Coordinates of C-alpha atoms and ligand atoms in Angstrom, one line a residue:
M1 CA -0.1 -0.1 0.1
H2 CA 1.1 3.5 -0.8
R3 CA 1.9 4.7 2.7
L4 CA 3.1 7.6 4.8
D5 CA 4.0 7.6 8.3
L6 CA 4.1 10.8 9.9
T7 CA 7.3 11.8 12.0
N8 CA 7.2 13.6 15.3
E9 CA 8.4 16.8 13.8
E10 CA 5.6 16.6 11.2
V11 CA 2.6 16.0 13.6
G12 CA 3.8 18.9 15.5
M13 CA 4.0 20.9 12.4
I14 CA 0.3 19.6 11.6
R15 CA -1.2 20.2 14.8
T16 CA 0.0 24.1 15.2
L17 CA -1.7 24.4 11.8
V18 CA -4.6 22.8 12.6
E19 CA -5.0 24.9 16.0
K20 CA -4.7 27.9 13.8
V21 CA -7.2 26.9 11.5
A22 CA -9.5 25.9 14.3
S23 CA -9.2 29.4 15.6
R24 CA -10.7 30.8 12.7
H25 CA -13.7 28.5 11.8
G26 CA -15.7 26.6 14.0
S27 CA -16.4 23.6 11.7
V28 CA -15.0 22.2 8.7
E29 CA -18.9 22.7 7.1
E30 CA -18.5 26.5 6.9
A31 CA -18.3 28.0 3.6
D32 CA -15.5 29.9 4.3
F33 CA -13.5 27.1 5.6
L34 CA -14.2 25.4 2.5
E35 CA -12.9 28.1 0.2
N36 CA -9.9 28.5 2.2
A37 CA -9.1 24.6 2.4
T38 CA -6.9 24.4 -0.4
T39 CA -4.8 27.6 0.8
Y40 CA -4.2 26.2 4.5
A41 CA -3.2 22.9 2.8
Q42 CA -0.3 24.6 1.2
E43 CA 1.0 25.0 4.9
L44 CA 1.0 21.1 5.7
P45 CA 4.6 19.4 5.6
R46 CA 6.0 19.0 2.6
R47 CA 6.3 15.4 2.6
L48 CA 2.6 14.9 3.2
R49 CA 1.9 17.0 0.3
A50 CA 4.4 15.2 -2.3
F51 CA 2.9 12.2 -1.0
L52 CA -0.4 12.9 -1.7
N53 CA 0.5 14.7 -4.8
T54 CA 2.1 11.7 -6.3
F55 CA -0.8 9.5 -5.2
R56 CA -3.3 12.0 -7.3
L57 CA -1.1 12.4 -10.0
T58 CA 0.9 8.8 -10.9
E59 CA -1.7 6.6 -9.5
P60 CA 0.7 4.5 -7.9
S61 CA -1.9 2.7 -5.9
G62 CA -5.7 2.6 -5.7
V63 CA -5.7 3.7 -2.0
C64 CA -3.0 5.4 0.2
L65 CA -2.5 5.7 3.7
V66 CA -1.4 8.4 6.1
S67 CA -0.5 7.4 9.6
G68 CA 0.7 8.9 12.8
Y69 CA -1.7 11.7 13.6
P70 CA -2.7 11.1 17.3
V71 CA -6.1 11.1 18.4
D72 CA -7.1 11.5 21.7
D73 CA -9.9 9.0 22.8
A74 CA -11.2 10.6 25.9
K75 CA -11.3 14.1 23.7
I76 CA -13.3 12.8 20.9
G77 CA -16.0 11.3 23.4
R78 CA -18.3 8.7 23.0
T79 CA -19.1 7.3 19.5
P80 CA -22.2 8.6 19.0
P81 CA -25.5 6.5 18.5
H82 CA -26.6 8.4 14.9
W83 CA -24.7 10.4 12.7
R84 CA -27.2 13.2 13.3
Q85 CA -26.5 13.4 17.1
Q86 CA -22.5 14.1 18.0
P87 CA -23.4 15.6 21.4
D88 CA -20.2 18.0 21.0
S89 CA -19.1 18.7 17.6
A90 CA -16.1 20.4 18.7
S91 CA -14.7 17.8 20.1
T92 CA -13.5 15.8 16.8
R93 CA -12.9 19.5 14.9
E94 CA -9.4 19.1 14.9
V95 CA -9.3 15.6 13.5
E96 CA -12.1 16.8 10.7
I97 CA -9.8 19.7 10.1
F98 CA -6.8 17.4 9.5
L99 CA -8.4 14.9 7.4
N100 CA -10.0 17.9 5.5
L101 CA -7.1 19.7 4.6
C102 CA -5.5 16.2 3.4
G103 CA -8.3 15.8 1.1
A104 CA -7.8 19.5 -0.3
L105 CA -4.7 18.4 -1.8
L106 CA -6.5 15.8 -3.8
G107 CA -9.6 18.2 -4.7
D108 CA -12.5 20.0 -3.6
A109 CA -14.7 17.9 -0.8
I110 CA -18.7 17.5 -2.0
A111 CA -21.7 16.5 -0.6
W112 CA -25.4 15.5 -1.6
S113 CA -28.3 17.4 -0.5
H114 CA -30.3 14.5 0.2
Q115 CA -27.5 12.4 1.8
R116 CA -26.9 12.8 5.9
G117 CA -28.1 16.5 5.7
G118 CA -26.0 17.5 3.1
L119 CA -22.8 17.4 5.4
I120 CA -19.4 17.5 3.9
C121 CA -17.9 15.3 6.7
Q122 CA -20.1 12.7 7.7
D123 CA -19.7 10.3 10.7
L124 CA -19.6 6.3 9.9
V125 CA -21.1 4.8 13.1
P126 CA -23.5 1.9 13.4
I127 CA -27.1 2.7 14.4
E128 CA -29.0 0.7 16.2
G129 CA -32.1 -0.6 13.9
H130 CA -30.0 -0.3 10.9
E131 CA -27.8 -3.4 11.7
S132 CA -29.1 -5.6 8.7
E133 CA -29.5 -2.7 6.1
M134 CA -26.2 -2.5 3.6
I135 CA -25.3 1.3 4.0
G136 CA -22.7 2.6 5.7
S137 CA -24.7 3.0 9.1
G138 CA -25.6 -1.0 9.0
S139 CA -23.2 -3.5 10.9
E140 CA -24.1 -7.1 11.0
L141 CA -24.8 -7.6 7.4
E142 CA -21.3 -7.2 5.2
L143 CA -21.3 -3.6 3.0
V144 CA -20.9 -5.5 -0.4
W145 CA -17.9 -3.8 -2.4
H146 CA -18.9 -0.8 -4.7
T147 CA -17.6 2.2 -6.5
E148 CA -19.1 5.5 -4.4
D149 CA -22.3 7.0 -5.9
A150 CA -21.4 4.6 -9.2
R151 CA -24.6 5.9 -11.1
Y152 CA -23.5 9.5 -11.1
S153 CA -21.0 10.6 -13.6
Y154 CA -20.1 13.6 -11.5
R155 CA -19.1 11.1 -8.2
G156 CA -16.1 11.5 -6.2
D157 CA -12.9 11.0 -7.4
Y158 CA -11.8 10.0 -3.9
I159 CA -13.2 9.1 -0.7
G160 CA -10.9 10.1 2.6
L161 CA -11.5 8.0 5.9
M162 CA -10.3 8.8 9.2
C163 CA -10.6 6.5 11.8
L164 CA -11.4 7.9 15.5
R165 CA -12.2 4.2 16.7
N166 CA -12.3 1.0 15.7
P167 CA -11.9 -1.1 19.0
D168 CA -12.7 -4.6 16.9
A169 CA -10.4 -3.9 14.3
V170 CA -13.3 -4.3 11.3
P171 CA -11.6 -4.1 8.2
T172 CA -12.8 -1.5 5.5
T173 CA -12.1 -3.7 2.6
F174 CA -10.9 -3.0 -1.0
A175 CA -10.0 -4.3 -4.3
L176 CA -7.8 -2.5 -6.9
I177 CA -8.4 -2.9 -10.2
D178 CA -4.5 -2.8 -11.3
E179 CA -4.4 -6.1 -9.3
V180 CA -7.0 -7.8 -11.0
Q181 CA -5.6 -10.2 -14.1
L182 CA -7.9 -9.0 -16.8
D183 CA -9.0 -11.3 -20.1
P184 CA -8.5 -8.7 -22.7
N185 CA -11.7 -9.8 -24.5
Q186 CA -14.0 -9.1 -21.3
V187 CA -12.1 -5.8 -20.9
E188 CA -13.2 -5.0 -24.6
V189 CA -17.0 -6.0 -23.6
L190 CA -16.4 -3.8 -20.4
F191 CA -15.5 -1.0 -22.3
E192 CA -18.8 -0.9 -24.1
P193 CA -21.7 1.1 -23.0
H194 CA -23.8 -2.1 -22.2
F195 CA -24.2 -1.4 -18.4
V196 CA -27.1 0.3 -16.4
F197 CA -26.4 2.1 -13.0
R198 CA -29.2 2.5 -10.6
P199 CA -29.1 5.0 -7.6
D200 CA -27.9 3.2 -4.4
P201 CA -29.8 3.4 -1.4
S202 CA -28.3 6.3 -0.4
H203 CA -30.2 8.3 -2.8
P204 CA -33.6 7.4 -2.0
S205 CA -35.0 10.3 -3.9
D206 CA -33.4 9.3 -7.3
N207 CA -35.0 6.9 -9.9
E208 CA -33.0 7.9 -12.8
V209 CA -30.6 5.3 -14.3
E210 CA -27.2 5.7 -16.3
Q211 CA -26.2 3.8 -19.2
A212 CA -22.3 3.6 -19.4
P213 CA -19.4 1.1 -19.4
V214 CA -17.7 -0.6 -16.5
L215 CA -14.5 -0.1 -17.5
F216 CA -13.0 3.1 -19.1
G217 CA -9.8 5.1 -19.9
D218 CA -6.8 3.0 -20.8
P219 CA -7.6 -0.6 -21.1
R220 CA -4.5 -1.6 -20.1
S221 CA -4.8 0.4 -16.7
P222 CA -8.4 0.7 -17.0
Y223 CA -10.9 3.1 -14.3
I224 CA -13.9 1.4 -12.8
R225 CA -17.1 2.2 -12.2
F226 CA -19.1 -0.9 -10.5
D227 CA -22.0 -1.6 -8.4
P228 CA -23.4 -4.9 -9.3
Y229 CA -26.3 -4.7 -6.5
C230 CA -27.2 -1.3 -8.1
M231 CA -27.2 -2.5 -11.7
D232 CA -29.5 -4.0 -14.1
R233 CA -28.7 -7.6 -15.4
P234 CA -27.2 -6.6 -19.1
K235 CA -29.1 -7.8 -22.1
T236 CA -26.7 -9.8 -23.8
E237 CA -25.2 -13.0 -22.8
E238 CA -21.6 -11.4 -23.9
A239 CA -22.1 -8.6 -21.5
R240 CA -23.8 -10.8 -18.8
S241 CA -20.9 -13.0 -18.8
A242 CA -18.3 -10.1 -18.8
M243 CA -20.0 -8.4 -15.6
D244 CA -20.2 -11.9 -13.9
Y245 CA -16.7 -12.5 -14.8
L246 CA -15.3 -8.9 -13.3
I247 CA -17.4 -9.8 -10.1
R248 CA -15.5 -12.9 -9.9
A249 CA -12.1 -11.8 -10.2
I250 CA -12.6 -8.6 -8.0
D251 CA -14.1 -11.0 -5.4
E252 CA -10.8 -13.2 -5.5
N253 CA -8.8 -10.0 -5.0
L254 CA -10.6 -8.4 -2.4
T255 CA -8.6 -7.6 0.4
G256 CA -8.6 -4.9 3.5
V257 CA -6.8 -3.0 6.0
A258 CA -8.5 -2.5 9.7
L259 CA -7.8 1.2 10.3
L260 CA -6.2 2.4 13.5
P261 CA -7.3 5.6 15.5
G262 CA -5.7 8.4 13.6
E263 CA -5.3 6.7 10.3
C264 CA -6.8 8.6 7.2
L265 CA -7.2 6.2 4.2
F266 CA -7.9 7.5 1.0
I267 CA -9.6 5.4 -2.0
D268 CA -9.5 6.4 -5.6
N269 CA -12.9 6.0 -6.7
Y270 CA -12.0 5.4 -9.9
K271 CA -9.2 2.6 -9.3
T272 CA -10.8 0.9 -6.5
V273 CA -13.9 -0.7 -5.2
H274 CA -14.8 -0.6 -1.3
G275 CA -17.0 -2.0 1.4
R276 CA -16.9 -3.2 4.7
S277 CA -16.6 -6.4 6.6
S278 CA -19.8 -7.1 8.8
F279 CA -19.4 -6.8 12.8
K280 CA -21.4 -7.1 15.7
A281 CA -22.0 -3.4 17.2
R282 CA -22.3 -2.7 20.8
F283 CA -24.3 0.7 20.9
D284 CA -22.7 1.5 24.1
G285 CA -20.5 4.2 22.9
T286 CA -17.2 2.5 22.1
D287 CA -18.4 1.5 18.8
R288 CA -16.1 1.7 15.3
W289 CA -16.3 5.5 14.4
L290 CA -14.9 7.0 11.1
K291 CA -15.3 10.5 9.6
R292 CA -15.7 10.4 5.8
I293 CA -15.5 12.9 3.0
N294 CA -15.8 12.9 -0.7
I295 CA -13.6 14.5 -3.1
A296 CA -13.8 15.6 -6.5
R297 CA -11.1 16.5 -8.8
D298 CA -13.2 18.9 -10.8
L299 CA -16.2 20.6 -9.3
R300 CA -17.1 22.0 -12.7
K301 CA -18.3 18.4 -13.9
S302 CA -21.4 19.1 -11.1
R303 CA -21.7 22.6 -12.0
A304 CA -25.4 22.0 -13.3
V305 CA -26.6 20.6 -9.9
R306 CA -24.5 23.2 -7.8
K307 CA -26.0 26.6 -7.0
A308 CA -22.5 28.5 -6.9
A309 CA -18.9 27.9 -8.6
A310 CA -17.8 27.3 -5.4
A311 CA -21.2 25.6 -4.0
R312 CA -20.2 22.0 -2.6
V313 CA -23.8 20.5 -2.0
I314 CA -24.9 18.8 -5.1
L315 CA -28.7 19.2 -5.3
Ligands
FE2_1 FE1 -18.9 3.5 0.0

Protein backbone atom coordinates (compact mmCIF):
# COMPACT_ATOMS: atom_id res chain seq x y z
CA MET A 1 0.00 0.00 0.00
CA HIS A 2 1.10 3.56 -0.73
CA ARG A 3 1.76 4.64 2.85
CA LEU A 4 3.21 7.56 4.81
CA ASP A 5 4.10 7.48 8.51
CA LEU A 6 4.25 10.99 9.91
CA THR A 7 7.31 11.87 12.00
CA ASN A 8 6.98 13.57 15.39
CA GLU A 9 8.25 16.78 13.85
CA GLU A 10 5.64 16.60 11.09
CA VAL A 11 2.87 15.88 13.60
CA GLY A 12 4.01 18.98 15.54
CA MET A 13 3.79 21.15 12.39
CA ILE A 14 0.36 19.75 11.54
CA ARG A 15 -1.02 20.37 15.03
CA THR A 16 0.16 23.99 14.97
CA LEU A 17 -1.55 24.49 11.60
CA VAL A 18 -4.74 22.67 12.64
CA GLU A 19 -5.01 24.73 15.85
CA LYS A 20 -4.60 27.95 13.86
CA VAL A 21 -7.34 26.89 11.43
CA ALA A 22 -9.59 25.78 14.32
CA SER A 23 -9.26 29.23 15.90
CA ARG A 24 -10.67 30.76 12.70
CA HIS A 25 -13.42 28.29 11.82
CA GLY A 26 -16.01 26.68 14.09
CA SER A 27 -16.58 23.81 11.67
CA VAL A 28 -15.32 22.24 8.46
CA GLU A 29 -18.86 22.70 7.13
CA GLU A 30 -18.41 26.50 6.98
CA ALA A 31 -18.28 27.85 3.42
CA ASP A 32 -15.40 30.07 4.47
CA PHE A 33 -13.38 27.06 5.64
CA LEU A 34 -14.10 25.12 2.45
CA GLU A 35 -13.07 28.07 0.28
CA ASN A 36 -9.77 28.34 2.13
CA ALA A 37 -8.98 24.66 2.68
CA THR A 38 -6.68 24.37 -0.33
CA THR A 39 -4.73 27.44 0.78
CA TYR A 40 -4.32 26.13 4.34
CA ALA A 41 -3.29 22.72 2.98
CA GLN A 42 -0.28 24.34 1.34
CA GLU A 43 1.12 24.75 4.87
CA LEU A 44 1.07 21.00 5.58
CA PRO A 45 4.55 19.37 5.74
CA ARG A 46 6.11 19.09 2.30
CA ARG A 47 6.59 15.31 2.52
CA LEU A 48 2.84 14.85 3.11
CA ARG A 49 1.98 17.21 0.25
CA ALA A 50 4.35 15.37 -2.08
CA PHE A 51 2.96 11.99 -1.00
CA LEU A 52 -0.66 12.93 -1.75
CA ASN A 53 0.32 14.72 -4.96
CA THR A 54 2.05 11.56 -6.20
CA PHE A 55 -1.02 9.51 -5.28
CA ARG A 56 -3.24 11.91 -7.24
CA LEU A 57 -1.04 12.36 -10.27
CA THR A 58 0.79 9.10 -10.96
CA GLU A 59 -1.78 6.64 -9.49
CA PRO A 60 0.82 4.38 -7.81
CA SER A 61 -2.00 2.57 -6.01
CA GLY A 62 -5.77 2.70 -5.66
CA VAL A 63 -5.48 3.43 -1.92
CA CYS A 64 -3.11 5.37 0.30
CA LEU A 65 -2.70 5.60 4.03
CA VAL A 66 -1.46 8.49 6.16
CA SER A 67 -0.59 7.27 9.62
CA GLY A 68 0.57 8.85 12.86
CA TYR A 69 -1.84 11.70 13.56
CA PRO A 70 -2.74 11.45 17.24
CA VAL A 71 -6.37 10.98 18.26
CA ASP A 72 -7.17 11.57 21.92
CA ASP A 73 -9.73 8.89 22.75
CA ALA A 74 -11.04 10.76 25.82
CA LYS A 75 -11.29 14.12 24.04
CA ILE A 76 -13.35 12.89 21.06
CA GLY A 77 -16.02 11.55 23.41
CA ARG A 78 -18.29 8.58 22.97
CA THR A 79 -19.18 7.19 19.57
CA PRO A 80 -22.49 8.89 18.74
CA PRO A 81 -25.56 6.65 18.36
CA HIS A 82 -26.47 8.34 15.06
CA TRP A 83 -24.62 10.55 12.55
CA ARG A 84 -27.03 13.34 13.49
CA GLN A 85 -26.25 13.09 17.20
CA GLN A 86 -22.65 13.91 18.00
CA PRO A 87 -23.22 15.77 21.31
CA ASP A 88 -20.26 18.13 21.05
CA SER A 89 -19.14 18.62 17.45
CA ALA A 90 -16.09 20.59 18.65
CA SER A 91 -14.66 17.38 20.17
CA THR A 92 -13.58 16.17 16.71
CA ARG A 93 -13.04 19.53 15.00
CA GLU A 94 -9.27 19.19 14.86
CA VAL A 95 -9.23 15.70 13.36
CA GLU A 96 -11.87 16.80 10.85
CA ILE A 97 -9.70 19.74 9.86
CA PHE A 98 -6.71 17.43 9.35
CA LEU A 99 -8.74 15.01 7.19
CA ASN A 100 -10.14 17.89 5.15
CA LEU A 101 -6.76 19.55 4.62
CA CYS A 102 -5.33 16.25 3.36
CA GLY A 103 -8.37 15.89 1.11
CA ALA A 104 -7.88 19.42 -0.22
CA LEU A 105 -4.56 18.27 -1.69
CA LEU A 106 -6.51 15.82 -3.88
CA GLY A 107 -9.44 18.05 -4.85
CA ASP A 108 -12.55 19.74 -3.47
CA ALA A 109 -14.92 18.10 -0.99
CA ILE A 110 -18.51 17.57 -2.18
CA ALA A 111 -21.77 16.54 -0.51
CA TRP A 112 -25.25 15.47 -1.62
CA SER A 113 -28.24 17.49 -0.42
CA HIS A 114 -30.38 14.40 0.22
CA GLN A 115 -27.62 12.43 1.96
CA ARG A 116 -27.00 12.90 5.68
CA GLY A 117 -28.28 16.45 5.76
CA GLY A 118 -25.85 17.61 3.06
CA LEU A 119 -22.88 17.29 5.41
CA ILE A 120 -19.36 17.43 3.94
CA CYS A 121 -17.70 15.51 6.78
CA GLN A 122 -19.84 12.58 7.83
CA ASP A 123 -19.81 10.16 10.74
CA LEU A 124 -19.67 6.48 9.86
CA VAL A 125 -21.12 4.84 12.93
CA PRO A 126 -23.37 1.80 13.37
CA ILE A 127 -26.97 2.83 14.04
CA GLU A 128 -29.27 0.72 16.17
CA GLY A 129 -32.09 -0.52 13.94
CA HIS A 130 -29.90 -0.43 10.79
CA GLU A 131 -27.98 -3.63 11.71
CA SER A 132 -29.21 -5.58 8.69
CA GLU A 133 -29.18 -2.76 6.14
CA MET A 134 -26.50 -2.61 3.50
CA ILE A 135 -25.54 1.03 4.03
CA GLY A 136 -22.77 2.85 5.87
CA SER A 137 -24.69 2.80 9.16
CA GLY A 138 -25.34 -0.97 9.01
CA SER A 139 -23.20 -3.51 10.86
CA GLU A 140 -24.28 -7.16 10.85
CA LEU A 141 -24.51 -7.32 7.07
CA GLU A 142 -21.31 -7.03 5.08
CA LEU A 143 -21.26 -3.80 3.08
CA VAL A 144 -20.58 -5.37 -0.30
CA TRP A 145 -17.87 -3.71 -2.39
CA HIS A 146 -18.88 -0.94 -4.77
CA THR A 147 -17.79 2.25 -6.50
CA GLU A 148 -19.10 5.17 -4.42
CA ASP A 149 -22.14 6.81 -6.06
CA ALA A 150 -21.52 4.72 -9.19
CA ARG A 151 -24.72 5.89 -10.91
CA TYR A 152 -23.48 9.50 -11.10
CA SER A 153 -21.03 10.78 -13.69
CA TYR A 154 -20.03 13.52 -11.22
CA ARG A 155 -19.37 11.09 -8.36
CA GLY A 156 -16.33 11.81 -6.21
CA ASP A 157 -12.83 10.86 -7.37
CA TYR A 158 -11.70 9.98 -3.85
CA ILE A 159 -13.18 8.95 -0.53
CA GLY A 160 -11.25 10.03 2.54
CA LEU A 161 -11.75 8.03 5.74
CA MET A 162 -10.30 8.98 9.10
CA CYS A 163 -10.48 6.45 11.88
CA LEU A 164 -11.34 7.78 15.33
CA ARG A 165 -12.01 4.40 16.94
CA ASN A 166 -12.08 0.79 15.73
CA PRO A 167 -11.85 -1.46 18.83
CA ASP A 168 -12.83 -4.68 17.04
CA ALA A 169 -10.44 -4.05 14.11
CA VAL A 170 -13.29 -4.12 11.56
CA PRO A 171 -11.68 -4.09 8.11
CA THR A 172 -12.46 -1.57 5.41
CA THR A 173 -12.38 -3.82 2.34
CA PHE A 174 -11.17 -2.94 -1.13
CA ALA A 175 -9.95 -4.37 -4.43
CA LEU A 176 -7.58 -2.53 -6.74
CA ILE A 177 -8.46 -2.91 -10.42
CA ASP A 178 -4.74 -2.82 -11.31
CA GLU A 179 -4.22 -5.98 -9.26
CA VAL A 180 -6.96 -7.88 -11.07
CA GLN A 181 -5.65 -9.99 -13.98
CA LEU A 182 -8.13 -9.28 -16.76
CA ASP A 183 -8.83 -11.21 -19.94
CA PRO A 184 -8.50 -8.67 -22.82
CA ASN A 185 -11.64 -10.05 -24.53
CA GLN A 186 -13.72 -9.41 -21.41
CA VAL A 187 -12.12 -5.99 -20.99
CA GLU A 188 -13.29 -5.10 -24.49
CA VAL A 189 -16.91 -5.88 -23.60
CA LEU A 190 -16.64 -4.06 -20.24
CA PHE A 191 -15.47 -0.94 -22.15
CA GLU A 192 -18.76 -0.88 -24.10
CA PRO A 193 -21.78 1.05 -22.72
CA HIS A 194 -23.99 -2.01 -22.05
CA PHE A 195 -24.38 -1.43 -18.33
CA VAL A 196 -27.27 0.24 -16.52
CA PHE A 197 -26.50 1.94 -13.19
CA ARG A 198 -29.24 2.67 -10.64
CA PRO A 199 -29.00 4.90 -7.56
CA ASP A 200 -27.89 3.04 -4.43
CA PRO A 201 -29.99 3.14 -1.22
CA SER A 202 -28.19 6.28 -0.02
CA HIS A 203 -29.95 8.19 -2.85
CA PRO A 204 -33.59 7.27 -2.09
CA SER A 205 -35.12 10.26 -3.89
CA ASP A 206 -33.62 9.43 -7.28
CA ASN A 207 -35.02 6.99 -9.84
CA GLU A 208 -32.96 7.92 -12.86
CA VAL A 209 -30.57 5.44 -14.43
CA GLU A 210 -27.40 5.95 -16.38
CA GLN A 211 -26.09 3.63 -19.09
CA ALA A 212 -22.32 3.47 -19.36
CA PRO A 213 -19.29 1.17 -19.57
CA VAL A 214 -17.92 -0.51 -16.43
CA LEU A 215 -14.29 0.04 -17.45
CA PHE A 216 -12.92 3.13 -19.19
CA GLY A 217 -9.71 5.04 -19.75
CA ASP A 218 -6.62 3.00 -20.67
CA PRO A 219 -7.47 -0.70 -21.29
CA ARG A 220 -4.06 -1.69 -19.87
CA SER A 221 -4.73 0.16 -16.60
CA PRO A 222 -8.45 0.92 -16.65
CA TYR A 223 -10.69 3.02 -14.46
CA ILE A 224 -13.67 1.22 -12.96
CA ARG A 225 -17.27 2.13 -12.22
CA PHE A 226 -19.04 -0.87 -10.75
CA ASP A 227 -21.76 -1.56 -8.20
CA PRO A 228 -23.38 -4.88 -9.17
CA TYR A 229 -26.09 -4.64 -6.46
CA CYS A 230 -27.37 -1.43 -8.06
CA MET A 231 -27.07 -2.41 -11.71
CA ASP A 232 -29.47 -4.16 -14.07
CA ARG A 233 -28.60 -7.55 -15.55
CA PRO A 234 -27.27 -6.64 -19.01
CA LYS A 235 -29.45 -7.54 -21.99
CA THR A 236 -26.86 -9.50 -23.96
CA GLU A 237 -25.29 -12.80 -22.91
CA GLU A 238 -21.85 -11.40 -23.75
CA ALA A 239 -22.28 -8.43 -21.39
CA ARG A 240 -23.79 -10.61 -18.65
CA SER A 241 -20.88 -13.01 -18.73
CA ALA A 242 -18.33 -10.14 -18.75
CA MET A 243 -20.04 -8.61 -15.72
CA ASP A 244 -20.03 -11.95 -13.86
CA TYR A 245 -16.41 -12.49 -14.82
CA LEU A 246 -15.42 -9.13 -13.31
CA ILE A 247 -17.44 -9.76 -10.12
CA ARG A 248 -15.57 -13.05 -9.59
CA ALA A 249 -12.20 -11.49 -10.37
CA ILE A 250 -12.83 -8.68 -7.86
CA ASP A 251 -14.08 -11.12 -5.21
CA GLU A 252 -10.81 -13.05 -5.56
CA ASN A 253 -8.76 -9.88 -5.13
CA LEU A 254 -10.71 -8.35 -2.26
CA THR A 255 -8.47 -7.40 0.62
CA GLY A 256 -8.76 -4.91 3.44
CA VAL A 257 -7.27 -2.89 6.24
CA ALA A 258 -8.48 -2.49 9.81
CA LEU A 259 -7.81 1.20 10.38
CA LEU A 260 -6.25 2.33 13.63
CA PRO A 261 -7.24 5.57 15.38
CA GLY A 262 -5.62 8.52 13.61
CA GLU A 263 -5.12 6.73 10.30
CA CYS A 264 -6.46 8.38 7.15
CA LEU A 265 -7.25 6.16 4.19
CA PHE A 266 -7.80 7.72 0.78
CA ILE A 267 -9.55 5.49 -1.74
CA ASP A 268 -9.28 6.31 -5.45
CA ASN A 269 -12.91 5.87 -6.55
CA TYR A 270 -11.78 5.38 -10.18
CA LYS A 271 -9.23 2.65 -9.40
CA THR A 272 -10.71 0.83 -6.42
CA VAL A 273 -13.98 -0.65 -5.21
CA HIS A 274 -14.51 -0.62 -1.46
CA GLY A 275 -16.79 -2.03 1.24
CA ARG A 276 -16.80 -3.03 4.89
CA SER A 277 -16.81 -6.36 6.71
CA SER A 278 -19.76 -7.20 8.95
CA PHE A 279 -19.42 -6.71 12.69
CA LYS A 280 -21.35 -6.90 15.92
CA ALA A 281 -22.06 -3.38 17.13
CA ARG A 282 -22.30 -2.67 20.84
CA PHE A 283 -24.24 0.63 20.77
CA ASP A 284 -22.60 1.65 24.05
CA GLY A 285 -20.49 4.61 22.91
CA THR A 286 -17.37 2.53 22.11
CA ASP A 287 -18.25 1.39 18.56
CA ARG A 288 -16.23 1.85 15.40
CA TRP A 289 -16.28 5.52 14.38
CA LEU A 290 -14.88 6.92 11.14
CA LYS A 291 -15.17 10.35 9.55
CA ARG A 292 -15.73 10.37 5.79
CA ILE A 293 -15.36 12.93 3.02
CA ASN A 294 -15.96 12.75 -0.73
CA ILE A 295 -13.57 14.61 -2.99
CA ALA A 296 -13.97 15.72 -6.60
CA ARG A 297 -10.94 16.56 -8.72
CA ASP A 298 -13.05 18.77 -10.96
CA LEU A 299 -15.99 20.60 -9.36
CA ARG A 300 -17.08 21.83 -12.77
CA LYS A 301 -18.37 18.37 -13.73
CA SER A 302 -21.30 18.91 -11.35
CA ARG A 303 -21.79 22.65 -11.92
CA ALA A 304 -25.28 22.11 -13.41
CA VAL A 305 -26.48 20.63 -10.11
CA ARG A 306 -24.78 23.07 -7.70
CA LYS A 307 -25.96 26.60 -6.82
CA ALA A 308 -22.67 28.46 -7.30
CA ALA A 309 -19.18 27.87 -8.64
CA ALA A 310 -17.75 27.20 -5.17
CA ALA A 311 -20.87 25.55 -3.70
CA ARG A 312 -20.16 21.99 -2.55
CA VAL A 313 -23.63 20.54 -2.20
CA ILE A 314 -25.02 18.60 -5.15
CA LEU A 315 -28.78 19.20 -5.35
FE1 LIG B 1 -19.06 3.38 -0.02
